[in-house]
XYZ file of C-alpha atoms in Angstrom:
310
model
C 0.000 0.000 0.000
C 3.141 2.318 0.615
C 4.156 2.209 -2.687
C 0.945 4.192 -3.806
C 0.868 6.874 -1.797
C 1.449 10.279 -3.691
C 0.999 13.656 -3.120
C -2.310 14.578 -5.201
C -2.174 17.919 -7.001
C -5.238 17.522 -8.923
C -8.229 15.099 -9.401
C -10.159 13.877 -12.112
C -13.399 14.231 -12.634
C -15.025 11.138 -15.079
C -18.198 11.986 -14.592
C -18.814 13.384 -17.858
C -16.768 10.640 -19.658
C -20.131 9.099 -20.560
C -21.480 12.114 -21.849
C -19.141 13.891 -24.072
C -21.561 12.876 -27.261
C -23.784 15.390 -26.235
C -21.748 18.010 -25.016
C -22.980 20.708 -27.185
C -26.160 20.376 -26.192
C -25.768 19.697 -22.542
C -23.661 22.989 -22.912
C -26.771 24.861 -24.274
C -29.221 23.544 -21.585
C -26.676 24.532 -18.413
C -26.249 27.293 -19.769
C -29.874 28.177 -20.118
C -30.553 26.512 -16.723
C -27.466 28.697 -14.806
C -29.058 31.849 -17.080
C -32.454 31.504 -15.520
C -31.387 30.706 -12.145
C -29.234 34.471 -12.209
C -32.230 35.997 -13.843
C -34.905 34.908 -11.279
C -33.053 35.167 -8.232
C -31.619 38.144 -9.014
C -35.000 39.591 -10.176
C -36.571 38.985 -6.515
C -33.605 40.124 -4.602
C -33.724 43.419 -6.269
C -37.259 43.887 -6.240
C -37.146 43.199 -2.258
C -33.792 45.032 -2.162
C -35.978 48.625 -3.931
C -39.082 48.137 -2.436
C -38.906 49.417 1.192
C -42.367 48.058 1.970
C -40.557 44.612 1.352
C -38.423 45.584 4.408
C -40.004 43.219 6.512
C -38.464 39.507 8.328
C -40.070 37.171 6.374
C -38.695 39.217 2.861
C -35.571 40.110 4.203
C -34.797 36.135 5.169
C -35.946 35.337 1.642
C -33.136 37.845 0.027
C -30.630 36.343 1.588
C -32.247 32.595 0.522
C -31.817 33.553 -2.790
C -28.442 35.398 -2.246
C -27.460 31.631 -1.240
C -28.605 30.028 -4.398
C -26.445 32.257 -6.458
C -24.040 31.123 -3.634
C -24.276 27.735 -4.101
C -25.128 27.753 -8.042
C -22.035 29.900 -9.110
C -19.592 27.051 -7.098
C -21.354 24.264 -9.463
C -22.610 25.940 -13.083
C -18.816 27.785 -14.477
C -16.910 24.884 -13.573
C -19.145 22.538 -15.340
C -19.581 24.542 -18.156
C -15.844 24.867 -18.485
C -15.690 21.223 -18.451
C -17.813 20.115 -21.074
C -15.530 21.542 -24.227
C -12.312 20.496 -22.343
C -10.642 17.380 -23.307
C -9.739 16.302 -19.852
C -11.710 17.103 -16.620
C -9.331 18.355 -13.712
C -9.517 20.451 -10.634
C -6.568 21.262 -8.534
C -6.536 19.844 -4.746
C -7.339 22.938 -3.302
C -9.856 23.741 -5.886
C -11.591 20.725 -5.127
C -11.623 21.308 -1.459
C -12.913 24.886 -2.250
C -15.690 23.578 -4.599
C -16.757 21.002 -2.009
C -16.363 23.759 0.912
C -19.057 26.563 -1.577
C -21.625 23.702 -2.685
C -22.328 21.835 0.934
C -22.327 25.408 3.114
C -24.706 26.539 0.637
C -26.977 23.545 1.145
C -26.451 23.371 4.821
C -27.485 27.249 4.777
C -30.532 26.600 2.534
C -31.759 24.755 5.255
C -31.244 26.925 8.027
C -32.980 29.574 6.273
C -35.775 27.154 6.107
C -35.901 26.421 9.509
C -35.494 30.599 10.092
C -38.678 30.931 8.341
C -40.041 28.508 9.474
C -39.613 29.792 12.727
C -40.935 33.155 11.480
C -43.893 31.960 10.380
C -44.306 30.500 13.722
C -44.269 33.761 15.284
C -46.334 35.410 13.175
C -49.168 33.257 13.486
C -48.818 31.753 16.687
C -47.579 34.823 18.396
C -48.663 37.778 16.550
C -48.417 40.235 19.324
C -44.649 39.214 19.688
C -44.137 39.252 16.127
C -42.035 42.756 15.874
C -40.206 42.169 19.354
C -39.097 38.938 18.254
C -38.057 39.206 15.068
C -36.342 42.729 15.190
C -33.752 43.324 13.193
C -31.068 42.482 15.555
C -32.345 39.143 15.941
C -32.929 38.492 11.951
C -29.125 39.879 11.699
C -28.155 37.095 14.083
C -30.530 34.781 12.209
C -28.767 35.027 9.289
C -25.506 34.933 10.746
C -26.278 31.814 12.097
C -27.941 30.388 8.812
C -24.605 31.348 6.998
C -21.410 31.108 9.598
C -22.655 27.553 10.715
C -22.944 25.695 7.903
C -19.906 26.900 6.634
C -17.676 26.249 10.179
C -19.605 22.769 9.841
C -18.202 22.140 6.382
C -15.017 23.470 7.156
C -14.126 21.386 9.631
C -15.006 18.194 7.562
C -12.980 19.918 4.976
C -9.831 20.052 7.503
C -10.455 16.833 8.260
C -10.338 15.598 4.822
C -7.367 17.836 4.252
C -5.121 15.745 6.534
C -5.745 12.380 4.863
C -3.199 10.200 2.259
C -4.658 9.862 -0.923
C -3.854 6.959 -3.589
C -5.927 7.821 -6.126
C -7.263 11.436 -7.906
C -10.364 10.469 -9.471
C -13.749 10.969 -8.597
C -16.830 9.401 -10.883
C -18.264 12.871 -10.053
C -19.542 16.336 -12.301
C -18.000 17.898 -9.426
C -16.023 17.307 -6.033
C -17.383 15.772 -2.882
C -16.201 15.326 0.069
C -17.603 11.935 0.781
C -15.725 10.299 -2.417
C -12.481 12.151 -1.535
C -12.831 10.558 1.738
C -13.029 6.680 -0.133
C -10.264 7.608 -1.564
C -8.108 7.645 1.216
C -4.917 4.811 1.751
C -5.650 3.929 4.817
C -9.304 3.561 5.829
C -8.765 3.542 9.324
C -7.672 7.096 9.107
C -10.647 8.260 8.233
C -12.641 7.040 11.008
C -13.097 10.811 12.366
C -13.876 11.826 9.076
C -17.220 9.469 9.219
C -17.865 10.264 13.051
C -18.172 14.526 12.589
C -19.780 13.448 8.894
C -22.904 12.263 10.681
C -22.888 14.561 13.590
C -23.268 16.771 10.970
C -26.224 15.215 9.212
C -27.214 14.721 12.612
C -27.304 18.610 13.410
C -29.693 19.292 10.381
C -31.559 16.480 10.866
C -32.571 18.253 13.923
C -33.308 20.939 11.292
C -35.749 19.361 9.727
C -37.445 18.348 13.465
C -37.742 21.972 14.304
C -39.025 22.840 10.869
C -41.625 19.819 11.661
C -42.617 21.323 15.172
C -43.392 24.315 13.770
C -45.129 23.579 10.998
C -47.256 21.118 14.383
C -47.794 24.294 16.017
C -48.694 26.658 13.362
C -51.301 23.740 11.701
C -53.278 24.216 15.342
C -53.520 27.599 15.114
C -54.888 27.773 12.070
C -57.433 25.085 12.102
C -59.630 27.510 14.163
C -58.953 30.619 12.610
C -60.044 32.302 8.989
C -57.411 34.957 9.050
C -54.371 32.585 10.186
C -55.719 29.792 7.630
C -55.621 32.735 4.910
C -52.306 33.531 6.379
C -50.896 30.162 6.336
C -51.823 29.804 2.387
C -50.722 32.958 1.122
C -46.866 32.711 3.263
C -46.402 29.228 4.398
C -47.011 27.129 1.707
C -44.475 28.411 -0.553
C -42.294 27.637 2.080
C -43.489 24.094 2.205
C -42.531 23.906 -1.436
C -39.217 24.941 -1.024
C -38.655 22.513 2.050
C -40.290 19.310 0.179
C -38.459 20.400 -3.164
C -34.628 20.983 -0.683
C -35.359 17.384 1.133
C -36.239 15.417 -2.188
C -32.962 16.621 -3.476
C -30.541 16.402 -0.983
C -31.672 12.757 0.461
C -31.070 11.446 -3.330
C -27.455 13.515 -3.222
C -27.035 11.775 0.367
C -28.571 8.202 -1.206
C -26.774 8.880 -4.388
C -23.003 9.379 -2.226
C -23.490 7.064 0.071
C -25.288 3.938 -1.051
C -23.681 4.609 -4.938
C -24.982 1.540 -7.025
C -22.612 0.467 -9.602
C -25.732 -0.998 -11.618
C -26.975 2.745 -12.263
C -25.827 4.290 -15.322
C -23.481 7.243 -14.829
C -26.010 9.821 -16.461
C -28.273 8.907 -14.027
C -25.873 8.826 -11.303
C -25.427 12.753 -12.302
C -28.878 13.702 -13.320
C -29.628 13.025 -9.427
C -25.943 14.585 -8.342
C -26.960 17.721 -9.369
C -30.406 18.268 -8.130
C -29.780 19.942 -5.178
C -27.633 22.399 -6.971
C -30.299 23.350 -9.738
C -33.729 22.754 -8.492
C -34.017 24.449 -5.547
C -32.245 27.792 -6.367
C -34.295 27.508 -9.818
C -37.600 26.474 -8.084
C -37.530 28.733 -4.882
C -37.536 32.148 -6.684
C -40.474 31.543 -8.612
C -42.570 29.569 -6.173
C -41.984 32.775 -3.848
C -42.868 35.442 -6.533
C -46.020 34.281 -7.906
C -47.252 33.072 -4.601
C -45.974 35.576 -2.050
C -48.662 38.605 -3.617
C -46.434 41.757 -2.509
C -43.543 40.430 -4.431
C -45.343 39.616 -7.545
C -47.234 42.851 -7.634
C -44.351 44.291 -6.621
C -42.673 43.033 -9.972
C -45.850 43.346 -12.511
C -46.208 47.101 -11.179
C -42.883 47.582 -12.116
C -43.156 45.887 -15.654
C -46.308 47.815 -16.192
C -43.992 50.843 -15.317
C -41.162 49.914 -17.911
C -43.910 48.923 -20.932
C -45.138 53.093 -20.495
C-alpha cells in the first residue's frame, strides 16, 4: 500500500466521460438553466432590495435565501460549463476542497434559512403580538448569521479533516467534487474514522433541522385550524415555504442516497442527473414559487413591468 501513496495535485473528474456525445447540447441547456437561475433570483432580490415596503423579516430572510442560491449555483454551473468543451476534466486539490467547501455550506445554509422561516412563520401566526419584538432586526441579523457562519464552520471542519488524509488515487466518478468520495479515496481507511464520526454529527445537526421545521409547521397547523385569518395567512406565506422545504429534502436525500449507497448498476447519467439536483432545483424552483405566490412580491414586480412597458 506504501508504494501508492502520492501527493495529489489535482483530481479527475469522469463523470462526464459518458457524456461527451452530447456536449454541445448539454452545454446549451446549463447554460440556459445557470441563465435563468441568475435571472430569477436576481429579479426577486432586487425587487425586495428597492421596495422598502418589502423591508419586513419574512422578505428580508428570503433575500438572503436567494443570495445563497447564487451562492451555491455559481460554485457548481462555471466549472461545469468549463468542463464540457475540455478534453480532460481536472480540478486542482485545493480547488476541489474549495468547490466542495461553496456547494455543501450553501446547502447546509438553505436549510437553516428554512428552519429561520419557518420559525418566522411561527411567530407570526402563533404569536402575533410578539411578532415585531421577536423578530427585530437584531435578531434576523443574528438569524442570518447563524444560517450562513454555521454551515460553513460545519463544512469546514469536515474539509480540515479531509485535508489531513493520504490519498492513492485522484479520481472521482463525479460532475463535481465531494467530500464523501475524496474521503473513499483515502490509503488507509482507518484514518478516516473521524472523518465518518463529525460526517454524521453533521447530518445529525440538520436532521434536527428538519425536526424543528416539523414542530413548527405542528404548532402553526393548530392555530390555524380555528382561525379564517391565520388559515388565509398560512396559504398565502407558508405554503411556498413548504414547497421549497419538500423540493430541498427530495434533493438532498437522493445527493445523500446517491453518495453514500452509490450503485454500480446505475448508469453514470443517471448517477449525475440526481448529483446535481440539489444544486439546480431548488435555487431555480424557490424564486419563482416565492414570486407568484408571495402577492407583494409579484405585484411588486408586474407594477414595475407595467412601469417599464409606459
Amino acid at each position: 500500500m506504501m508504494e501508492n501513496v502520492s501527493v495529489i495535485t489535482i483530481f479527475y473528474l469522469s463523470g462526464l466521460s459518458e457524456s461527451m456525445n452530447y456536449r454541445s447540447v448539454l452545454f446549451f441547456l446549463s447554460l440556459l438553466c445557470y441563465c435563468v437561475i441568475l435571472l430569477v433570483n436576481i429579479i426577486l432580490i432586487v425587487t425586495i432590495i428597492l421596495d422598502k415596503n418589502l423591508h419586513e423579516p419574512m422578505y428580508i430572510l428570503l433575500c438572503a435565501f436567494c443570495m445563497n442560491g447564487l451562492y451555491g449555483s455559481t460554485g457548481f454551473f462555471p466549472k461545469f460549463l468549463w468542463d464540457l468543451f475540455s478534453p480532460v476534466h481536472v480540478i486542482s486539490y485545493s480547488g476541489c476542497l474549495l468547490q466542495v467547501q461553496v456547494l455543501y455550506s450553501s446547502a447546509g445554509s438553505d436549510l437553516s434559512f428554512l428552519a429561520v422561516m419557518a420559525y418566522d412563520r411561527y411567530v407570526a401566526i402563533c404569536q402575533p403580538l410578539q411578532y415585531h419584538s421577536i423578530m427585530s432586526k437584531n435578531n434576523i441579523i443574528k438569524l442570518m448569521c447563524f444560517s450562513w457562519f454555521t454551515p460553513f464552520c460545519l463544512v469546514g471542519i469536515n474539509m480540515s479533516l479531509t485535508s489531513r488524509l493520504k490519498l492513492c488515487s485522484p479520481y472521482i466518478a463525479r460532475l463535481f467534487c465531494v467530500n464523501w468520495i475524496i474521503v473513499t479515496l483515502a490509503c488507509f481507511p482507518a484514518e478516516t474514522m473521524v472523518n465518518n464520526i463529525v460526517a454524521y454529527i453533521t447530518i445529525l445537526i440538520y436532521v434536527f433541522h428538519g425536526v424543528f421545521i416539523v414542530w413548527s409547521y405542528i404548532y402553526i397547523l393548530r392555530t390555524c385550524v380555528n382561525s379564517i385569518e391565520n388559515r388565509a395567512k398560512f396559504m398565502q406565506t407558508c405554503v411556498p415555504h413548504l414547497f421549497s422545504l419538500i423540493t430541498f429534502i427530495f434533493t438532498i436525500l437522493f445527493d445523500l442516497m446517491n453518495t453514500r449507497f452509490d450503485s454500480e448498476k446505475l448508469p453514470q447519467s443517471l448517477k449525475n442527473f440526481v448529483a446535481i439536483e440539489f444544486l439546480v432545483i431548488p435555487p431555480l424552483m424557490n424564486p419563482l414559487i416565492y414570486g407568484f405566490k408571495l402577492t407583494k412580491i409579484r405585484n411588486r414586480f408586474l407594477g414595475y413591468m407595467t412601469f417599464r412597458m409606459k
